[in-house]
CSV table of C-alpha atoms in Angstrom, one decimal:
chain,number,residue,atom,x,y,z
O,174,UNK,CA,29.0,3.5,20.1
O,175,UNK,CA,26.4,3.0,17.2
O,176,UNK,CA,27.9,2.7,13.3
O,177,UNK,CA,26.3,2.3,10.3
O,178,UNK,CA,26.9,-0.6,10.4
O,179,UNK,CA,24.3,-1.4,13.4
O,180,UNK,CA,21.6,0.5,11.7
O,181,UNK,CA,22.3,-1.2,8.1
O,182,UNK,CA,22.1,-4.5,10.7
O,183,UNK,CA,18.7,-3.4,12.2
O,184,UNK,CA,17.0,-2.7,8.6
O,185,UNK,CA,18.4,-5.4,6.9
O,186,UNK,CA,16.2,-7.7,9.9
O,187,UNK,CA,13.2,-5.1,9.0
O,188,UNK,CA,13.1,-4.9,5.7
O,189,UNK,CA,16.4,-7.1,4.3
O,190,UNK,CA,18.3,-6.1,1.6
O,191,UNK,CA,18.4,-9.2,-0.2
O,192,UNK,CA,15.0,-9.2,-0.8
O,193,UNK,CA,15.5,-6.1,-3.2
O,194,UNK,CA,14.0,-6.8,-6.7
O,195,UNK,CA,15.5,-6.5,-9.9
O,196,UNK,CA,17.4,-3.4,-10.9
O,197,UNK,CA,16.9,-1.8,-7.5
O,198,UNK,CA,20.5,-0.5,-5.8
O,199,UNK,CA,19.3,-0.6,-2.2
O,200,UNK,CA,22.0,-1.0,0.9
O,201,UNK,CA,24.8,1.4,1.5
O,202,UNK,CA,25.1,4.2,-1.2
O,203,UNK,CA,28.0,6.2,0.4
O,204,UNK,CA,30.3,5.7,3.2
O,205,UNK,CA,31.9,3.8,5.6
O,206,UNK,CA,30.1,1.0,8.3
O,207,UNK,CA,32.4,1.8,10.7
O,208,UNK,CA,31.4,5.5,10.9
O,209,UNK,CA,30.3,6.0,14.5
O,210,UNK,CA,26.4,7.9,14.4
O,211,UNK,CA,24.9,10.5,16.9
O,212,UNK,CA,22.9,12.1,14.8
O,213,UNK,CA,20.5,11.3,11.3
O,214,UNK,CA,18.4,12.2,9.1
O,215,UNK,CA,15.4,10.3,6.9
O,216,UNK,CA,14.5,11.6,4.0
O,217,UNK,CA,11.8,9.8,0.7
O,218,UNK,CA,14.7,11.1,-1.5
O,219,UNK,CA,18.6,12.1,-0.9
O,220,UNK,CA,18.6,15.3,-2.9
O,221,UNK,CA,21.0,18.5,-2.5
O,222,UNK,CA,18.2,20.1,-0.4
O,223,UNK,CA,18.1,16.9,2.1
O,224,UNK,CA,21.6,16.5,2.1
O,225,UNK,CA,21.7,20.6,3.0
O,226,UNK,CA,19.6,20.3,6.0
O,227,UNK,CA,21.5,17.2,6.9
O,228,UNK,CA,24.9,19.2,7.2
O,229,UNK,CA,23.3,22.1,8.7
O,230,UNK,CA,22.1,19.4,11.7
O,231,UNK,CA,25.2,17.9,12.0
O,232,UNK,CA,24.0,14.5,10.6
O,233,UNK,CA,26.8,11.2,9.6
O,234,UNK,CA,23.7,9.3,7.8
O,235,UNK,CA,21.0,10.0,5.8
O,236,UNK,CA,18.7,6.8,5.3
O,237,UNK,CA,16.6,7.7,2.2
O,238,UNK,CA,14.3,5.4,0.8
O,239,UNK,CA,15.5,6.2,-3.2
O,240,UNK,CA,18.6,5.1,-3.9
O,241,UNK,CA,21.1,7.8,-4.9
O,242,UNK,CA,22.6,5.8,-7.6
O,243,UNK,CA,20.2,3.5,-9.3
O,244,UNK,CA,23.3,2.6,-12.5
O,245,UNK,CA,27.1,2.5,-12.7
O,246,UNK,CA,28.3,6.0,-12.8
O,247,UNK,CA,31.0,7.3,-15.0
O,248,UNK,CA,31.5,10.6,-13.1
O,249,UNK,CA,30.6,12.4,-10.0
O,250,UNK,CA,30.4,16.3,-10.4
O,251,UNK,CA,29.8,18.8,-7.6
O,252,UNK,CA,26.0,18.9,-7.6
O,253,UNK,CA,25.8,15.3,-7.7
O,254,UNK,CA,24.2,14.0,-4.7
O,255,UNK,CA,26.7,10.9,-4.2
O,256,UNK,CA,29.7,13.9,-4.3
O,257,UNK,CA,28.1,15.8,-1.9
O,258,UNK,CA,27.9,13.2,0.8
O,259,UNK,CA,31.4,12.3,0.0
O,260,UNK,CA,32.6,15.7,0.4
O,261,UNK,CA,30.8,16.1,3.7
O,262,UNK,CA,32.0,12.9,4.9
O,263,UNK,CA,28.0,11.8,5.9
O,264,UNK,CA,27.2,8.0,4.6
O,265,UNK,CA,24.2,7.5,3.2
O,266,UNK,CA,22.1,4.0,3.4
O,267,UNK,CA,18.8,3.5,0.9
O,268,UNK,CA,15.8,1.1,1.8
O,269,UNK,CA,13.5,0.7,-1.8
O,270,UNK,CA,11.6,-2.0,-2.9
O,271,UNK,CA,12.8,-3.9,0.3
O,272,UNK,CA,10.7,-1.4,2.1
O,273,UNK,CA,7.9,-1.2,-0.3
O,274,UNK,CA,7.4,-4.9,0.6
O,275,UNK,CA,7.9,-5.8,4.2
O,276,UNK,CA,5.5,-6.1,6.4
O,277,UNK,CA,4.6,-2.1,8.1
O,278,UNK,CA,6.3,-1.2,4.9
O,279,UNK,CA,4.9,1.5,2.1
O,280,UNK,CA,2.1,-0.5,0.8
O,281,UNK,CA,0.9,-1.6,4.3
O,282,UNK,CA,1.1,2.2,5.3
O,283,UNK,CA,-0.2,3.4,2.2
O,284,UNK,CA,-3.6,1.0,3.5
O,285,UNK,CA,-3.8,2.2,7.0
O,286,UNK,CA,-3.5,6.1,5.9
O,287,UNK,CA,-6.6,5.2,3.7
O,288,UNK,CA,-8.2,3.6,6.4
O,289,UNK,CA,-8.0,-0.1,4.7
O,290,UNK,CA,-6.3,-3.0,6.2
O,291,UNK,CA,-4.4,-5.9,3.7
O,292,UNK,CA,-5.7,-9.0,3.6
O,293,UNK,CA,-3.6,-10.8,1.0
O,294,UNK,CA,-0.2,-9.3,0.0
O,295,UNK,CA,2.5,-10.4,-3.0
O,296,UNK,CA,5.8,-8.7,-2.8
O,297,UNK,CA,4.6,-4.7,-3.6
O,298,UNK,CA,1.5,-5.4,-4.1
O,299,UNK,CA,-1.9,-5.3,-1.5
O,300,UNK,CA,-5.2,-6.2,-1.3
O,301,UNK,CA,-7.5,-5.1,0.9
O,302,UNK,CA,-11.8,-5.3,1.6
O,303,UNK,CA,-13.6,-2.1,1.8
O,304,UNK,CA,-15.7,-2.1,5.3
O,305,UNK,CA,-18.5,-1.1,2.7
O,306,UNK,CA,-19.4,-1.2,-1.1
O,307,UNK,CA,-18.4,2.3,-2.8
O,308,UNK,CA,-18.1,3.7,-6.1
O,309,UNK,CA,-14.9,5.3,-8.3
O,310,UNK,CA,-16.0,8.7,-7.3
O,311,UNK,CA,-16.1,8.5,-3.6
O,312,UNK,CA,-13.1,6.0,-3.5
O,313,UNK,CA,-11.0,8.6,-5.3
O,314,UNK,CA,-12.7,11.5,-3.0
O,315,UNK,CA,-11.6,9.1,-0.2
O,316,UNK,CA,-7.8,9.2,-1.8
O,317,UNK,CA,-8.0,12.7,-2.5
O,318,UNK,CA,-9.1,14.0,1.2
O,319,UNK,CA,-6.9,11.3,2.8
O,320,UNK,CA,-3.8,11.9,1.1
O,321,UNK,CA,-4.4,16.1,0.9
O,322,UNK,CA,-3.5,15.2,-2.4
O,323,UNK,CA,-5.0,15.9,-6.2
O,324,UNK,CA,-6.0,12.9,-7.4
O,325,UNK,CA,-6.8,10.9,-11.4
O,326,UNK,CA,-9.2,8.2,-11.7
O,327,UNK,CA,-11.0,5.8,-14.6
O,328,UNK,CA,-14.1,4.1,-13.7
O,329,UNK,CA,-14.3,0.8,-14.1
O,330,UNK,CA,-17.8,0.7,-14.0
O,331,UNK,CA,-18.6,-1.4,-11.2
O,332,UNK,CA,-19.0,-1.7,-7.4
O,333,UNK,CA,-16.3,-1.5,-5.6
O,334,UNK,CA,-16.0,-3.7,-2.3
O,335,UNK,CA,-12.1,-5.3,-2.9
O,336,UNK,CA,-9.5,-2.5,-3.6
O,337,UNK,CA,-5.6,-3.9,-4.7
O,338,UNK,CA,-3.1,-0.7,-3.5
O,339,UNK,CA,0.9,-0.7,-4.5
O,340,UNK,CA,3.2,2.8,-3.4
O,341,UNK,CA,4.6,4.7,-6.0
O,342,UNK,CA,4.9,3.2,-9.4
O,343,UNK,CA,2.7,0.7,-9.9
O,344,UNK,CA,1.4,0.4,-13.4
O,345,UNK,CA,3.2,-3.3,-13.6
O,346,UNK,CA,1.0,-4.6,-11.1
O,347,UNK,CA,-2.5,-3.4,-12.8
O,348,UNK,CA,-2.1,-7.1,-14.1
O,349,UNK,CA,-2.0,-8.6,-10.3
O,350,UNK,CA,-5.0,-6.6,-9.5
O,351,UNK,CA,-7.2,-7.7,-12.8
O,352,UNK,CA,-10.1,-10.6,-11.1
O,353,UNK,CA,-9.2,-9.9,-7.9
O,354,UNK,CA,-10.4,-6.8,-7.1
O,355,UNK,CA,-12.3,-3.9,-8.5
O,356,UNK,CA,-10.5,-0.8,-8.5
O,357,UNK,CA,-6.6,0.1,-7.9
O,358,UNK,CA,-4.9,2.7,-6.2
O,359,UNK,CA,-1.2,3.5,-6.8
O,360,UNK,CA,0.7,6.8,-7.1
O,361,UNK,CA,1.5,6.9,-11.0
O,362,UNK,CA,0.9,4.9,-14.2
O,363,UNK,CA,1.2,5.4,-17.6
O,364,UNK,CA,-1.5,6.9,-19.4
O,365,UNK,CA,-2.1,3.2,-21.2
O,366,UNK,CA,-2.5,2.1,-18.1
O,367,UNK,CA,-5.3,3.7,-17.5
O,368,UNK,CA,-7.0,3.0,-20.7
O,369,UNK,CA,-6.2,-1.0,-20.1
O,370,UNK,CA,-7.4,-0.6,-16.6
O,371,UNK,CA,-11.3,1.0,-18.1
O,372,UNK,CA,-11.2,-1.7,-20.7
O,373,UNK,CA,-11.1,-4.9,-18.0
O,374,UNK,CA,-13.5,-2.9,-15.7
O,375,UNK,CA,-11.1,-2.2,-13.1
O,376,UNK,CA,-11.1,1.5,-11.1
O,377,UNK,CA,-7.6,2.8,-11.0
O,378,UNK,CA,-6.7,5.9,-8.7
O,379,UNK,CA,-3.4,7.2,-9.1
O,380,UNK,CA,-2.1,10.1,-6.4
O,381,UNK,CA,1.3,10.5,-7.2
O,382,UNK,CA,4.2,8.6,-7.0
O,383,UNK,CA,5.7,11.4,-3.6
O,384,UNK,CA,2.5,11.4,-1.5
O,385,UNK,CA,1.8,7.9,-1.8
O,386,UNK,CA,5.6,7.0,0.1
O,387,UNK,CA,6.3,9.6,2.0
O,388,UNK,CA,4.4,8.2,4.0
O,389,UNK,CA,6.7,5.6,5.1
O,390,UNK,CA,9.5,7.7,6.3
O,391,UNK,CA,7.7,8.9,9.7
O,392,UNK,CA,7.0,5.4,10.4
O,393,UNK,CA,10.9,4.4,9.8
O,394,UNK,CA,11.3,7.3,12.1
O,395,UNK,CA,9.4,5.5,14.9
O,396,UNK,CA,11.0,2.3,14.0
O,397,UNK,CA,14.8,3.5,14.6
O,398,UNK,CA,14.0,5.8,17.8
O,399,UNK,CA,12.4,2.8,19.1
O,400,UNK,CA,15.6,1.2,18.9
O,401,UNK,CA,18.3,3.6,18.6
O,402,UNK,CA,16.6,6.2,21.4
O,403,UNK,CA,20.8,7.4,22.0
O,404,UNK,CA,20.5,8.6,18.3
O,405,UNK,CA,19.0,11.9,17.1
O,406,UNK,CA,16.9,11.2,14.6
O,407,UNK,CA,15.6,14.2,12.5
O,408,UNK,CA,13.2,13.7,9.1
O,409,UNK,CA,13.7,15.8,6.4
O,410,UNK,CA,11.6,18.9,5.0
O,411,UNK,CA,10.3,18.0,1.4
O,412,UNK,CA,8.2,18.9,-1.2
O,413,UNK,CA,6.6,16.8,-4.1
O,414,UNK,CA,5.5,18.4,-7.2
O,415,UNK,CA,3.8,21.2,-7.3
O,416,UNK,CA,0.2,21.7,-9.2
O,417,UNK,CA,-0.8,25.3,-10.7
């Protein structure tokens, strides 16, 4: 017999809990650790849709890398996403920024689908060498046609032979990657992030906060069938946003 608790076991040694950072809610959402598991589903985000497909299979657990509930709640109505496990009785167990982080986590597999590998990391944040010296136009062609993804840029200006990468939001890291590397990829940032980024020389790529972690949850898929092969593990059908 495998609970949730076993899994919540097995990621907390992969990518443990307590190493979540400030204002994140990762750990179990919804449910109960003693619920027995034959069958789950991972997902980027547990939304209405997700948890749909998740009924529809038959699933007791969703593992989503977004929290459902980031803040205290006050109430829970009927499309809430937190009711809606509750009411089909599936727990639900979220893996953030300690995923983000650990090692094989977003930002490592954010490198390898962009064909880098990290040399230095600090919690979210990666650096890695580019095999050869490139420019902001072909290293944001390089993100574009990598990632199947539309892409925004500033040139910094300069050669680019040391790139700094962080998944999803990762405007408060532009800092980290200022004098130690040239340009900086990440999936969104605020638009005065981009203006400090041109001003200090830097190259910044942003490809959207979706496509640059959904990549992680086919590699969590691998992880858990690895070591849960009794379990069915299905990954959820999702969409980012859309672009006319």
């Amino acid at each position: 017999m495998t609970t949730v608790r076993n899994i919540y076991d097995y990621l907390d040694q992969r990518a443990p809990f307590s190493t979540q950072m400030e204002g994140d809610n990762s750990g179990l959402q919804v449910g109960d650790f003693s619920q027995e598991i034959s069958r789950a589903m991972l997902c980027l985000d547990c939304t209405p849709e997700v948890i749909s497909q998740a009924t529809q299979l038959n699933c007791e657990l969703i593992i989503a890398h977004h929290p459902v509930m980031f803040h205290a709640r006050r109430e829970l109505i009927s499309h809430d996403p937190a009711w809606l496990l509750a009411r089909h009785g599936i727990s639900c167990i979220a893996a953030h920024t300690p995923l983000d982080a650990c090692t094989g986590g977003v930002s490592d597999t954010l490198a390898h689908a962009l064909g880098l590998e990290p040399i230095p990391s600090s919690e979210l944040f990666r650096l890695c060498d580019l095999p050869a010296e490139t420019t902001a136009i072909e290293l944001a062609a390089l993100v574009k046609s990598q990632l199947n993804v539309p892409v925004q840029f500033c040139d910094g200006g300069q050669p680019i032979h040391t790139v700094a990468l962080c998944g999803g939001s990762g405007g408060g890291f532009l800092g980290e990657a200022l004098g130690h590397a040239q340009a900086y990829i990440t999936g969104e940032v605020k638009h005065s992030d981009f203006l400090l980024a041109k001003q200090h020389g830097i190259t910044m790529v942003t490809a959207g906060h979706f496509a640059t972690e959904v990549l992680i949850v086919p590699v969590l898929a691998t992880w858990l069938r690895e070591h849960f092969p009794q379990i069915k593990w299905h990954i959820a059908q999702e969409q980012g946003p859309f672009y006319a």
